[in-house]
Amino acid sequence: MAKKMEVQVWSDIACPFCYIGRAHFKQALADFDHKDDVEVHYNSFELDTTASGEPETMADHMSKEKGMSKEKVDEFLSTITELAKETGLKMDTSKIKVVNTLKAYRLLHFAETKGKESELMDKLFEAYFADGLNVDDNAVLTDLAMSVGLNQDEVKSVLDSDKFKNDVRADEAAAQQVGINGVPFYVFNKKYAVSGAQPVKVFKSALDKAWDSFKPIEMVGGDDDQSKGANCEGGSCSVDPNANNQK
């Protein structure tokens, strides 16, 4: 199997710019000529590791934790709502329930083992920003997981334990090593980085530049077998283990 170009993404499902940036990146990737040769890895990044399981409105949370005035909060919420609308995303800031997201991230790591991480992430973003659901609630998380085809019993086993917590912490430690202190943050082929909910054209440029530096090996072959002591079938050859013993 040919090696794929890698994109590492750090984001928080409680971050509005991660929600918007993800949509921009997905559009850029969908239009990328080599999208089938790109492998995207999603990494956990909790902006507020101290958030409790008691839901707060986004306005109350920002006022309390960020010390923002009501006018500044209203201005911010209006801005992100308009940005989401321009991107084609649903967002209702009046419904948002700010909660701890560690459990959701553990579930995302489980979903990754089943090839369902990206699908579940979309569901979590929409649940949080559009539907105002509590993404720290086991019943909510179970329903979302099952909607992308995950097994109910396996999901329950994850949610009722600390499974994948170390994976979440490893993602966040890796972010510190890279020097990431804000999300969304994208690293293309370990060479180019994009920070924030940049326009689609910025993500397209990053993909193009990363691809130019990647340039995977292209196999050019013929039908002639010029190898001795080799087994050749199906257009490729492997060394005959008995070749060196022949006289």
Coordinates of C-alpha atoms in Angstrom, one line a residue:
M1 CA 0.0 0.0 0.0
A2 CA 1.3 3.4 -1.0
K3 CA 2.2 5.8 1.8
K4 CA -0.4 8.5 2.3
M5 CA 0.2 12.2 3.0
E6 CA -0.7 12.9 6.6
V7 CA -2.7 15.7 8.2
Q8 CA -2.8 16.0 12.0
V9 CA -5.7 18.0 13.4
W10 CA -6.1 19.3 17.0
S11 CA -9.5 20.6 17.9
D12 CA -12.1 20.9 20.6
I13 CA -15.7 20.0 20.0
A14 CA -16.7 22.9 22.3
C15 CA -14.8 25.4 20.1
P16 CA -16.9 27.3 17.6
F17 CA -13.9 28.0 15.4
C18 CA -13.0 24.3 15.3
Y19 CA -16.6 23.6 14.1
I20 CA -16.2 26.3 11.4
G21 CA -12.6 25.4 10.5
R22 CA -13.5 21.7 10.1
A23 CA -16.1 22.6 7.5
H24 CA -13.6 24.8 5.6
F25 CA -11.0 22.0 5.7
K26 CA -13.5 19.3 4.6
Q27 CA -14.5 21.5 1.6
A28 CA -10.8 22.0 0.7
L29 CA -10.1 18.3 1.0
A30 CA -13.1 17.4 -1.1
D31 CA -11.8 19.6 -3.9
F32 CA -8.3 18.3 -3.6
D33 CA -7.1 16.2 -6.6
H34 CA -5.2 13.8 -4.4
K35 CA -7.8 13.5 -1.6
D36 CA -7.7 9.6 -1.8
D37 CA -4.0 9.8 -0.9
V38 CA -4.5 11.9 2.3
E39 CA -4.8 10.4 5.7
V40 CA -6.3 12.7 8.4
H41 CA -5.7 12.1 12.1
Y42 CA -7.9 13.9 14.7
N43 CA -6.4 14.7 18.1
S44 CA -8.0 15.8 21.3
F45 CA -7.6 19.2 22.7
E46 CA -9.6 20.3 25.7
L47 CA -9.7 24.1 25.9
D48 CA -11.1 23.9 29.5
T49 CA -10.1 20.8 31.3
T50 CA -11.7 22.1 34.5
A51 CA -15.2 22.4 33.0
S52 CA -17.7 20.5 35.2
G53 CA -20.5 18.1 34.2
E54 CA -23.0 20.7 35.2
P55 CA -24.2 22.4 32.0
E56 CA -23.8 26.2 31.7
T57 CA -25.0 28.5 28.9
M58 CA -22.2 29.8 26.7
A59 CA -23.0 33.3 27.7
D60 CA -22.8 32.6 31.4
H61 CA -19.6 30.5 30.9
M62 CA -17.8 33.3 29.0
S63 CA -18.9 35.9 31.5
K64 CA -17.7 33.9 34.4
E65 CA -14.6 32.2 33.1
K66 CA -13.4 34.9 30.6
G67 CA -14.6 38.0 32.6
M68 CA -16.3 39.3 29.5
S69 CA -19.1 41.9 29.7
K70 CA -22.5 41.1 28.5
E71 CA -22.0 43.4 25.5
K72 CA -18.8 41.6 24.5
V73 CA -20.3 38.2 25.0
D74 CA -23.3 39.2 22.8
E75 CA -21.0 40.6 20.1
F76 CA -18.9 37.4 20.1
L77 CA -21.9 35.1 19.9
S78 CA -23.4 37.1 17.1
T79 CA -20.1 37.0 15.2
I80 CA -19.6 33.2 15.4
T81 CA -23.3 32.6 14.5
E82 CA -22.9 34.7 11.4
L83 CA -19.6 32.9 10.5
A84 CA -21.3 29.5 10.9
K85 CA -24.2 30.6 8.8
E86 CA -21.9 31.8 6.0
T87 CA -20.2 28.4 6.1
G88 CA -23.6 26.6 5.9
L89 CA -23.5 25.3 9.4
K90 CA -26.3 25.3 12.0
M91 CA -25.5 27.1 15.2
D92 CA -27.8 28.2 18.0
T93 CA -25.8 29.8 20.8
S94 CA -28.8 30.1 23.1
K95 CA -29.0 26.3 23.3
I96 CA -25.3 25.5 23.8
K97 CA -24.6 23.6 27.0
V98 CA -21.0 24.1 28.1
V99 CA -19.8 20.9 29.8
N100 CA -16.7 18.8 30.3
T101 CA -15.7 17.1 27.0
L102 CA -13.3 14.4 28.2
K103 CA -15.9 11.7 28.0
A104 CA -16.7 12.7 24.4
Y105 CA -13.1 12.6 23.5
R106 CA -12.6 9.1 25.0
L107 CA -15.5 8.0 22.9
L108 CA -14.0 9.5 19.8
H109 CA -10.8 7.5 20.4
F110 CA -12.9 4.4 20.6
A111 CA -14.7 5.4 17.4
E112 CA -11.3 5.7 15.7
T113 CA -10.7 2.0 16.3
K114 CA -13.8 1.3 14.3
G115 CA -13.1 3.7 11.5
K116 CA -16.0 6.0 12.7
E117 CA -14.1 8.9 14.3
S118 CA -14.8 11.5 11.6
E119 CA -18.5 10.7 11.4
L120 CA -18.9 10.8 15.2
M121 CA -17.0 14.1 15.3
D122 CA -19.5 15.7 12.9
K123 CA -22.4 14.4 15.1
L124 CA -20.8 15.8 18.2
F125 CA -20.2 19.2 16.7
E126 CA -23.8 19.4 15.5
A127 CA -25.2 18.1 18.8
Y128 CA -23.2 20.7 20.7
F129 CA -23.6 23.8 18.5
A130 CA -26.9 23.2 16.7
D131 CA -29.0 21.0 19.0
G132 CA -27.9 22.1 22.4
L133 CA -27.4 18.6 23.7
N134 CA -25.3 17.7 26.7
V135 CA -22.2 16.0 25.3
D136 CA -21.2 14.9 28.8
D137 CA -24.3 12.8 29.2
N138 CA -24.0 9.1 28.6
A139 CA -27.4 8.7 27.0
V140 CA -26.7 11.5 24.5
L141 CA -23.3 10.1 23.7
T142 CA -24.7 6.6 23.3
D143 CA -27.4 7.8 20.9
L144 CA -24.8 9.7 18.8
A145 CA -22.4 6.8 18.7
M146 CA -25.1 4.4 17.7
S147 CA -26.2 6.8 14.9
V148 CA -22.9 6.2 13.2
G149 CA -23.0 2.4 13.6
L150 CA -21.2 1.8 16.9
N151 CA -22.2 -1.1 19.1
Q152 CA -24.3 0.0 22.1
D153 CA -22.7 -2.5 24.6
E154 CA -19.2 -1.5 23.5
V155 CA -20.0 2.2 23.8
K156 CA -21.4 1.6 27.3
S157 CA -18.2 -0.2 28.3
V158 CA -16.2 2.9 27.2
L159 CA -18.4 5.5 28.9
D160 CA -18.6 3.6 32.2
S161 CA -14.9 3.4 32.5
D162 CA -11.7 5.5 32.0
K163 CA -10.9 3.7 28.7
F164 CA -8.9 5.9 26.2
K165 CA -8.3 8.6 28.8
N166 CA -4.5 8.1 28.3
D167 CA -5.0 8.5 24.6
V168 CA -6.7 11.9 25.1
R169 CA -3.9 13.0 27.5
A170 CA -1.3 11.8 24.9
D171 CA -2.9 14.0 22.2
E172 CA -2.7 17.0 24.5
A173 CA 0.9 16.3 25.5
A174 CA 1.8 16.1 21.8
A175 CA 0.1 19.5 21.3
Q176 CA 2.3 20.9 24.0
Q177 CA 5.4 19.5 22.5
V178 CA 4.5 21.1 19.1
G179 CA 3.8 24.4 20.9
I180 CA 0.0 24.4 20.2
N181 CA -1.9 26.7 22.6
G182 CA -5.0 27.3 20.6
V183 CA -7.3 25.4 18.2
P184 CA -8.1 24.5 15.6
F185 CA -4.6 23.6 14.5
Y186 CA -3.7 21.6 11.4
V187 CA -0.3 20.2 10.6
F188 CA 0.2 19.0 7.0
N189 CA 2.8 16.3 6.4
K190 CA 4.8 17.5 9.4
K191 CA 5.9 20.5 7.4
Y192 CA 3.1 23.1 7.1
A193 CA 0.7 24.4 9.7
V194 CA -2.6 26.3 9.6
S195 CA -4.0 27.8 12.8
G196 CA -7.6 28.9 13.2
A197 CA -10.7 28.7 11.1
Q198 CA -9.0 29.9 8.0
P199 CA -10.9 30.3 4.7
V200 CA -11.1 27.3 2.3
K201 CA -8.5 28.8 0.0
V202 CA -5.9 28.7 2.8
F203 CA -6.5 25.0 3.5
K204 CA -6.3 24.4 -0.3
S205 CA -3.0 26.1 -0.4
A206 CA -1.7 24.1 2.5
L207 CA -2.7 20.9 0.9
D208 CA -1.1 21.8 -2.4
K209 CA 2.2 22.8 -0.7
A210 CA 2.2 19.7 1.5
W211 CA 1.6 17.5 -1.6
D212 CA 4.4 19.1 -3.5
S213 CA 6.8 18.3 -0.7
F214 CA 5.4 14.8 -0.3
K215 CA 5.3 13.5 -3.9
P216 CA 4.9 9.8 -3.3
I217 CA 6.8 7.3 -5.4
E218 CA 5.1 6.4 -8.5
M219 CA 5.7 2.8 -9.7
V220 CA 6.6 2.5 -13.4
G221 CA 6.9 -1.1 -14.5
G222 CA 7.0 -3.4 -17.5
D223 CA 6.2 -7.0 -18.2
D224 CA 9.8 -8.2 -18.8
D225 CA 11.3 -10.4 -16.1
Q226 CA 15.1 -9.6 -15.9
S227 CA 15.5 -11.0 -12.4
K228 CA 17.2 -14.3 -11.7
G229 CA 16.4 -16.4 -8.6
A230 CA 13.0 -14.7 -8.3
N231 CA 9.4 -15.7 -8.3
C232 CA 7.4 -13.4 -10.5
E233 CA 3.6 -13.4 -10.5
G234 CA 0.9 -10.8 -10.9
G235 CA 3.3 -8.2 -12.2
S236 CA 5.8 -8.2 -9.3
C237 CA 8.7 -10.4 -8.1
S238 CA 9.9 -11.7 -4.8
V239 CA 13.2 -13.4 -4.1
D240 CA 13.2 -17.2 -4.4
P241 CA 14.4 -18.4 -1.0
N242 CA 15.9 -21.5 -2.6
A243 CA 17.9 -19.5 -5.2
N244 CA 21.1 -19.4 -3.2
N245 CA 21.1 -23.1 -2.6
Q246 CA 20.9 -24.0 -6.3
K247 CA 24.0 -25.4 -8.0

